[in-house]
Amino acid sequence: MSALVLSGKELASAIRADVAERASALAAAGVPPRLVVVVATADEASAWYVRSIAKAAGKVGIVCDVVDLGPDATAEVIRGRLGELSADPAVHGVILQTPLPEGCSVEELAGDIAFEKDVDGANPLSLGRLAAGLPAFAPATAEAVVRLLEHHEVELAGRHVAVVGRSTVVGKPAAHLLLDRNATVTVCHSRTRDLAAVTSTADVVVAAVGRAGLITAAHVAAGAVVVDVGTNPTADGGLVGDVDVASVDHKAGAVTPVPGGVGPVTTALLLQHTVQAASH
Amino acid sequence: MSALVLSGKELASAIRADVAERASALAAAGVPPRLVVVVATADEASAWYVRSIAKAAGKVGIVCDVVDLGPDATAEVIRGRLGELSADPAVHGVILQTPLPEGCSVEELAGDIAFEKDVDGANPLSLGRLAAGLPAFAPATAEAVVRLLEHHEVELAGRHVAVVGRSTVVGKPAAHLLLDRNATVTVCHSRTRDLAAVTSTADVVVAAVGRAGLITAAHVAAGAVVVDVGTNPTADGGLVGDVDVASVDHKAGAVTPVPGGVGPVTTALLLQHTVQAASH
């Protein structure tokens, strides 16, 4: 028997429909929701991603401005702009796109995004508030993991979830969101001894490392649910996740696809956060 | 064979000696280090704890002021005072003591302690910066867990640590500090199914729940290291941890005592953070 495919498309579509309705109401009330993406790179993949966000925003009635500071922007210039946008009442959501110019740390710079507008949860204050149980926007990718599991009615309370990857944007915030859902959470990483021994005891495995094919049948318990956060470019211009689908397919109970799993939910949540920020 | 006793007294004493030396140098340079504890409760245990901090501070040459706002202080009054202290260049460390008046959340109010002076890591920004790998003070208790393990040369990199308890002041920040030391970390809590099954696979168990006798031999692997963060008052005025020492003694490899383990290290770290803050 093959693993179930836990698509993110239906959930993303439902979120976008909700966002479109709220954006329309906000616009009618004189508050057109506005998202600003600050870019300081000439990276092509980044430019593609920003265009895809802008397009998705436009479709649901969110204005999306791209502020391109150029690949030579200094930390001071970037911080200054983030501060201005944070103070601008016509702006509701602010995203600082990566990569950044050399020497700039997204964690440091994102501290200048007001946490109320930090729709991708990049400000360390957002992460800390999340961990402390205070209102804050989670990084959209981390939240997409949990929302996708909830959408497919995967029980989390009391179950053991192994998160593979300890990044500030996915692994760590996902761990906090899962703890908040009463899961028992293990965070694994590159230094974990015998990764397969740890992950194969879990009811749910979240792969967020960025290494194609890392998670094989040896890493998952029979019937486990596998969430694939990886987006690794292939030589032919495609995209694959961190999960070796051919390997896990006959052992896992369910797997999220790449593309079409966490990705579309992530984009939809960025837009949902923006209308939430505009509603305050 | 009995478990080794991993005392915190020697480490605490070494930290205090370092602090005394630095405090003296700071005072000689015209910057006498100053810690302020803000209190808004009539709680007796709290008053006892504050006196013990003030006494420990005095012994190492740190001025410790207690600002008592009374048990009826409003959130606004507390925030206002925290803001003033944060802006006062003569104040280097600020602690907001709990419990707080009804309706006040320490996580919300501590947001008004400048993170550079947040020597007990109570501001969610401190927790977020910690998780993001940026400089910040960790909650002293969480840091004491890791420092005590390092002092006793307990290897953490690549090993499996089970943290029992998911509080904002101990469990969660301890998990981040342990991840930072390259441990594989599992966070367990009241909703964890079969706690013993999870913790008994770990190399190190950190008990931070606040329930006397919770951790028994069934919860620990043979030879495991057990860190007891609990401080539960007994009927006769004593103090016991979360670990049932009689039960684990012949199975665990090592256990931290209560009192005399994590506790003295915690107080010493609060003072060390204060001289660090004064040195900036």
XYZ file of C-alpha atoms in Angstrom:
560
model
C 0.000 0.000 0.000
C 1.257 3.456 -0.868
C 1.373 6.357 1.557
C -1.468 8.851 1.418
C -0.542 12.141 -0.262
C -1.324 15.091 2.012
C -1.762 17.883 -0.510
C -1.544 21.511 0.559
C -3.506 22.833 -2.392
C -7.004 22.599 -0.931
C -5.969 24.211 2.341
C -4.074 26.972 0.529
C -7.113 27.619 -1.624
C -9.404 27.815 1.423
C -7.026 30.253 3.127
C -6.801 32.409 0.016
C -10.606 32.530 -0.240
C -10.795 33.725 3.369
C -8.082 36.297 2.706
C -9.809 37.625 -0.431
C -13.030 38.144 1.499
C -11.290 39.945 4.349
C -9.132 42.019 1.980
C -12.240 43.151 0.156
C -13.941 44.142 3.399
C -10.828 46.009 4.525
C -10.590 47.864 1.200
C -14.274 48.793 1.448
C -13.576 50.163 4.913
C -10.779 52.336 3.489
C -7.912 50.140 4.665
C -6.546 48.397 1.562
C -4.188 45.765 2.955
C -0.604 46.369 1.885
C 2.417 44.087 2.047
C 5.938 45.346 1.381
C 8.811 43.032 0.482
C 12.265 44.533 1.031
C 14.886 43.079 -1.291
C 18.660 43.607 -1.218
C 19.973 40.954 -3.574
C 20.383 40.224 -7.276
C 19.667 36.529 -6.621
C 17.453 35.078 -9.355
C 15.655 32.484 -7.228
C 14.814 35.207 -4.743
C 13.442 37.448 -7.485
C 11.290 34.575 -8.729
C 9.925 33.956 -5.229
C 9.140 37.642 -4.677
C 7.277 37.797 -7.990
C 5.253 34.754 -6.969
C 4.274 36.397 -3.671
C 3.340 39.645 -5.433
C 1.218 37.748 -7.928
C -0.530 35.737 -5.220
C -1.146 38.941 -3.238
C -2.651 40.689 -6.244
C -5.077 37.818 -6.812
C -6.582 38.162 -3.323
C -6.715 41.960 -3.284
C -3.564 42.704 -1.306
C -1.296 45.446 -2.624
C 2.261 44.139 -2.709
C 5.117 46.597 -3.124
C 8.670 45.471 -3.691
C 11.342 47.823 -2.339
C 14.617 46.938 -4.036
C 17.564 48.410 -2.150
C 20.098 46.719 -4.409
C 22.715 44.064 -3.605
C 25.112 46.658 -2.156
C 22.732 48.034 0.468
C 24.276 48.479 3.903
C 22.770 47.172 7.126
C 22.018 50.778 8.130
C 20.081 51.468 4.945
C 18.092 48.262 5.307
C 17.313 48.876 8.976
C 16.329 52.438 8.216
C 13.884 51.331 5.568
C 12.410 48.609 7.776
C 11.925 51.209 10.502
C 10.152 53.606 8.106
C 7.850 50.861 6.843
C 7.129 49.789 10.415
C 6.067 53.352 11.224
C 3.963 53.812 8.071
C 0.269 53.314 8.909
C -0.509 52.455 5.257
C 1.771 49.403 5.438
C 0.453 46.299 7.224
C 2.974 43.580 6.493
C 6.753 43.762 6.004
C 8.972 40.948 4.725
C 12.758 41.128 4.557
C 13.772 38.844 1.701
C 16.933 36.723 1.880
C 19.722 36.398 0.855
C 21.085 39.698 2.203
C 24.358 41.478 1.364
C 27.439 39.945 2.944
C 27.826 40.752 6.616
C 24.099 41.338 7.119
C 22.246 38.954 9.430
C 18.519 38.575 8.839
C 17.990 37.863 12.557
C 19.660 41.160 13.503
C 18.057 43.293 10.794
C 14.563 41.859 11.161
C 14.596 43.249 14.699
C 13.632 46.537 13.034
C 10.386 45.136 11.663
C 7.618 46.028 14.150
C 6.397 42.671 15.417
C 2.795 43.611 14.634
C 3.783 43.800 10.925
C 6.258 40.925 10.988
C 4.098 38.645 8.831
C 6.879 36.129 8.230
C 7.944 35.991 11.883
C 11.549 37.024 11.197
C 12.006 39.365 14.164
C 13.495 37.429 17.111
C 10.856 39.144 19.243
C 8.172 37.303 17.241
C 9.884 33.972 17.919
C 10.257 34.789 21.599
C 6.618 35.872 21.923
C 5.553 32.695 20.139
C 7.596 30.617 22.584
C 6.188 32.601 25.514
C 2.615 32.051 24.374
C 2.000 35.685 23.438
C 0.324 36.809 20.193
C 2.831 36.917 17.329
C 3.146 35.853 13.721
C 5.025 32.590 13.275
C 7.324 32.157 10.300
C 4.858 31.147 7.578
C 6.687 27.922 6.693
C 6.668 26.686 10.279
C 3.000 27.508 10.661
C 2.234 25.809 7.342
C 3.592 22.533 8.761
C 1.150 22.601 11.656
C -1.801 23.905 9.642
C -1.298 21.194 7.022
C -1.254 18.481 9.698
C -4.389 19.920 11.309
C -6.134 20.207 7.937
C -5.555 16.497 7.313
C -6.695 15.725 10.874
C -3.383 14.296 12.020
C -3.582 14.098 15.802
C -0.771 15.991 17.537
C -1.681 16.094 21.247
C 0.366 13.576 23.185
C 2.069 12.247 20.056
C 5.778 12.226 19.345
C 6.942 14.543 16.556
C 10.550 14.526 15.347
C 11.597 17.789 13.703
C 14.720 17.329 11.590
C 16.466 20.701 11.275
C 17.009 23.451 13.841
C 16.828 26.594 11.731
C 15.432 29.841 13.111
C 12.910 30.027 10.257
C 11.501 26.495 10.335
C 12.787 23.906 12.821
C 12.761 25.967 16.003
C 9.460 27.813 15.484
C 7.805 24.593 14.260
C 8.926 22.923 17.495
C 7.247 25.683 19.518
C 4.024 25.489 17.497
C 3.945 21.702 17.910
C 4.586 21.963 21.671
C 1.733 24.423 21.777
C -0.455 21.682 20.247
C 0.666 19.386 23.082
C 2.947 17.199 20.981
C 6.109 15.752 22.511
C 8.793 17.251 20.276
C 12.311 16.070 19.470
C 14.574 18.425 17.519
C 17.227 16.573 15.490
C 19.999 18.060 13.350
C 23.273 17.425 11.583
C 24.990 16.469 14.852
C 22.319 13.950 15.917
C 23.829 10.503 16.382
C 21.890 7.855 14.461
C 19.156 10.074 13.064
C 17.146 7.082 11.818
C 17.029 5.569 15.315
C 15.487 8.787 16.663
C 13.065 9.632 13.855
C 11.830 6.056 13.439
C 10.290 6.213 16.937
C 8.157 9.243 16.027
C 4.503 9.355 15.007
C 5.212 12.367 12.790
C 8.488 13.340 11.094
C 9.020 16.912 9.870
C 11.947 17.157 7.440
C 13.323 20.711 7.258
C 16.978 20.401 6.422
C 17.335 21.240 2.749
C 19.007 18.025 1.644
C 17.349 16.038 -1.139
C 16.558 12.437 -0.277
C 17.746 12.654 3.346
C 14.702 10.885 4.793
C 14.368 7.259 3.679
C 12.284 4.285 4.805
C 14.880 3.630 7.530
C 13.990 6.988 9.088
C 10.246 6.449 9.486
C 8.070 4.145 11.537
C 5.491 2.065 9.688
C 2.414 4.253 9.269
C 4.111 7.480 10.341
C 3.142 10.833 8.849
C 5.975 12.644 7.036
C 5.948 16.399 6.372
C 8.437 17.470 3.740
C 9.544 21.108 4.091
C 12.540 20.793 1.778
C 12.640 22.663 -1.532
C 15.788 21.516 -3.286
C 16.291 22.558 -6.916
C 17.048 19.724 -9.338
C 19.410 19.858 -12.319
C 16.473 20.004 -14.736
C 14.893 23.037 -13.091
C 12.469 21.090 -10.931
C 12.021 20.929 -7.174
C 12.371 18.010 -4.761
C 11.947 17.784 -1.017
C 14.090 16.286 1.743
C 12.169 13.005 1.595
C 13.082 10.100 -0.675
C 9.486 9.430 -1.662
C 10.202 6.219 -3.542
C 11.839 4.827 -0.414
C 9.270 5.893 2.215
C 6.191 5.390 0.062
C 5.500 1.793 1.138
C 6.300 2.367 4.804
C 4.953 5.791 5.815
C 1.237 6.251 6.338
C 1.162 9.651 4.658
C 3.568 12.120 3.054
C 3.201 15.762 2.006
C 4.234 16.282 -1.632
C 6.883 18.658 -3.011
C 5.778 20.757 -4.758
C 2.146 21.136 -3.695
C 2.452 20.465 0.030
C 3.871 22.945 2.533
C 4.771 25.500 -0.178
C 1.354 26.771 -1.269
C 0.147 26.877 2.346
C 3.173 29.005 3.268
C 2.375 31.634 0.640
C -1.304 31.661 1.595
C -0.392 32.175 5.266
C 1.846 35.166 4.454
C -1.210 36.764 2.858
C -3.478 35.749 5.736
C -1.056 37.287 8.221
C -1.152 40.506 6.199
C -4.938 40.860 6.409
C -4.762 39.945 10.100
C -2.200 42.714 10.619
C -4.421 45.132 8.679
C -7.414 44.218 10.843
C -5.838 45.391 14.097
C 26.553 1.444 43.176
C 25.088 4.838 43.921
C 24.767 7.665 41.430
C 27.419 10.377 41.519
C 26.250 13.618 43.112
C 26.821 16.565 40.762
C 27.055 19.448 43.210
C 26.591 23.023 42.071
C 28.444 24.555 44.997
C 31.957 24.539 43.540
C 30.805 25.987 40.227
C 28.717 28.643 41.984
C 31.696 29.555 44.121
C 33.975 29.859 41.072
C 31.440 32.067 39.301
C 31.055 34.277 42.388
C 34.844 34.686 42.618
C 34.941 35.793 38.984
C 32.052 38.193 39.575
C 33.682 39.694 42.682
C 36.854 40.398 40.731
C 34.980 42.005 37.851
C 32.688 43.979 40.163
C 35.703 45.372 41.963
C 37.349 46.409 38.683
C 34.104 48.017 37.528
C 33.728 49.941 40.789
C 37.345 51.104 40.525
C 36.545 52.351 37.021
C 33.617 54.356 38.380
C 30.896 51.926 37.272
C 29.658 50.182 40.423
C 27.487 47.350 39.094
C 23.873 47.709 40.158
C 21.016 45.218 40.058
C 17.414 46.244 40.689
C 14.709 43.754 41.652
C 11.161 44.983 41.063
C 8.648 43.406 43.422
C 4.854 43.678 43.346
C 3.718 41.008 45.770
C 3.357 40.329 49.484
C 4.344 36.678 48.911
C 6.652 35.452 51.697
C 8.642 32.940 49.631
C 9.285 35.664 47.085
C 10.506 38.062 49.770
C 12.851 35.382 51.093
C 14.246 34.777 47.599
C 14.766 38.497 46.948
C 16.622 38.862 50.257
C 18.860 35.940 49.313
C 19.714 37.573 45.970
C 20.420 40.922 47.640
C 22.662 39.238 50.199
C 24.556 37.283 47.522
C 24.948 40.462 45.458
C 26.327 42.399 48.407
C 28.937 39.726 49.058
C 30.408 40.080 45.562
C 30.285 43.871 45.413
C 27.089 44.347 43.435
C 24.633 46.954 44.682
C 21.167 45.401 44.797
C 18.143 47.671 45.172
C 14.678 46.307 45.772
C 11.853 48.422 44.355
C 8.659 47.340 46.068
C 5.608 48.561 44.155
C 3.200 46.740 46.455
C 0.753 43.914 45.739
C -1.808 46.291 44.228
C 0.479 47.770 41.574
C -1.103 48.011 38.124
C 0.509 46.731 34.937
C 0.985 50.355 33.850
C 2.877 51.261 37.009
C 5.101 48.180 36.717
C 5.821 48.775 33.027
C 6.565 52.416 33.700
C 9.083 51.553 36.379
C 10.741 48.884 34.234
C 11.049 51.443 31.456
C 12.639 54.008 33.780
C 15.129 51.471 35.098
C 15.928 50.365 31.548
C 16.747 53.967 30.652
C 18.801 54.660 33.804
C 22.533 54.406 32.974
C 23.359 53.694 36.646
C 21.293 50.478 36.533
C 22.825 47.438 34.824
C 20.508 44.577 35.615
C 16.720 44.486 36.110
C 14.700 41.561 37.453
C 10.905 41.471 37.634
C 10.060 39.200 40.535
C 7.061 36.849 40.424
C 4.313 36.367 41.461
C 2.717 39.511 40.038
C -0.661 41.080 40.828
C -3.640 39.303 39.294
C -4.078 39.988 35.598
C -0.389 40.817 35.074
C 1.622 38.504 32.816
C 5.356 38.411 33.433
C 5.961 37.658 29.731
C 4.041 40.783 28.700
C 5.483 43.106 31.353
C 9.090 41.913 31.017
C 8.950 43.195 27.442
C 9.668 46.593 29.016
C 13.017 45.469 30.431
C 15.715 46.494 27.920
C 17.163 43.196 26.716
C 20.696 44.425 27.491
C 19.688 44.627 31.194
C 17.416 41.575 31.193
C 19.734 39.509 33.402
C 17.131 36.813 34.059
C 16.093 36.519 30.418
C 12.429 37.304 31.095
C 11.796 39.537 28.064
C 10.461 37.421 25.165
C 12.975 39.269 22.987
C 15.779 37.676 25.029
C 14.314 34.212 24.439
C 13.894 34.904 20.737
C 17.439 36.239 20.385
C 18.722 33.192 22.237
C 16.842 30.906 19.853
C 18.117 32.915 16.869
C 21.729 32.650 18.029
C 22.069 36.347 18.886
C 23.652 37.666 22.099
C 21.143 37.679 24.951
C 20.884 36.684 28.596
C 19.251 33.307 29.106
C 16.987 32.773 32.099
C 19.506 32.012 34.842
C 17.925 28.694 35.805
C 18.020 27.369 32.243
C 21.634 28.452 31.831
C 22.513 26.883 35.206
C 21.396 23.484 33.861
C 23.822 23.654 30.967
C 26.671 25.212 32.949
C 26.367 22.533 35.626
C 26.522 19.760 33.015
C 29.547 21.378 31.376
C 31.252 21.870 34.735
C 30.937 18.152 35.431
C 32.128 17.382 31.899
C 28.927 15.699 30.792
C 29.152 15.416 27.021
C 26.219 17.043 25.238
C 27.116 17.128 21.523
C 25.277 14.416 19.652
C 23.653 13.065 22.804
C 19.963 12.794 23.525
C 18.626 15.076 26.244
C 15.029 14.837 27.465
C 13.744 18.055 29.030
C 10.657 17.427 31.161
C 8.685 20.658 31.392
C 7.960 23.312 28.769
C 7.905 26.514 30.801
C 9.071 29.816 29.350
C 11.575 30.246 32.179
C 13.217 26.822 32.195
C 12.140 24.093 29.779
C 12.022 26.070 26.552
C 15.181 28.165 27.018
C 17.054 25.096 28.311
C 16.049 23.273 25.123
C 17.532 26.098 23.036
C 20.755 26.182 25.043
C 21.111 22.398 24.736
C 20.452 22.526 20.975
C 23.127 25.180 20.786
C 25.505 22.643 22.380
C 24.550 20.212 19.607
C 22.421 17.913 21.757
C 19.373 16.209 20.264
C 16.585 17.557 22.467
C 13.159 16.155 23.305
C 10.738 18.382 25.195
C 8.222 16.404 27.267
C 5.358 17.716 29.386
C 2.129 16.887 31.172
C 0.497 15.754 27.928
C 3.334 13.416 26.908
C 2.074 9.844 26.537
C 4.197 7.391 28.516
C 6.763 9.833 29.853
C 8.977 7.021 31.163
C 9.200 5.445 27.701
C 10.509 8.729 26.279
C 12.867 9.803 29.063
C 14.349 6.341 29.570
C 15.872 6.516 26.069
C 17.797 9.715 26.912
C 21.429 10.130 27.926
C 20.493 13.134 30.067
C 17.164 13.906 31.742
C 16.377 17.464 32.872
C 13.447 17.554 35.297
C 11.829 20.998 35.394
C 8.204 20.463 36.242
C 7.779 21.363 39.894
C 6.335 18.060 41.079
C 8.134 16.269 43.899
C 9.174 12.709 43.125
C 7.986 12.744 39.499
C 11.136 11.159 38.084
C 11.723 7.588 39.285
C 14.010 4.739 38.233
C 11.483 3.832 35.529
C 12.124 7.205 33.888
C 15.901 6.939 33.510
C 18.248 4.751 31.504
C 20.975 2.907 33.399
C 23.873 5.317 33.766
C 21.952 8.390 32.632
C 22.669 11.846 34.036
C 19.722 13.486 35.801
C 19.481 17.248 36.381
C 16.903 18.204 38.995
C 15.561 21.735 38.561
C 12.588 21.270 40.896
C 12.347 23.212 44.143
C 9.294 21.888 45.930
C 8.727 22.977 49.544
C 8.153 20.159 52.019
C 5.789 20.188 54.998
C 8.705 20.575 57.415
C 10.075 23.690 55.689
C 12.636 21.879 53.573
C 13.095 21.664 49.827
C 12.949 18.665 47.478
C 13.392 18.375 43.744
C 11.365 16.662 41.025
C 13.507 13.538 41.248
C 12.801 10.631 43.585
C 16.432 10.246 44.580
C 15.949 7.028 46.540
C 14.423 5.449 43.444
C 16.897 6.626 40.795
C 20.020 6.394 42.950
C 20.961 2.839 41.985
C 20.136 3.255 38.293
C 21.233 6.743 37.204
C 24.909 7.466 36.661
C 24.736 10.906 38.265
C 22.147 13.238 39.806
C 22.257 16.914 40.771
C 21.176 17.446 44.398
C 18.370 19.669 45.721
C 19.344 21.879 47.425
C 22.931 22.485 46.349
C 22.678 21.717 42.634
C 21.084 24.014 40.072
C 20.003 26.563 42.735
C 23.327 28.110 43.787
C 24.514 28.204 40.161
C 21.347 30.092 39.193
C 21.947 32.837 41.765
C 25.630 33.109 40.801
C 24.670 33.467 37.118
C 22.236 36.301 37.857
C 25.156 38.158 39.417
C 27.507 37.243 36.561
C 24.974 38.542 34.047
C 24.838 41.809 35.982
C 28.599 42.423 35.765
C 28.491 41.404 32.100
C 25.738 43.969 31.516
C 27.780 46.594 33.401
C 30.837 45.833 31.255
C 29.180 46.801 27.971
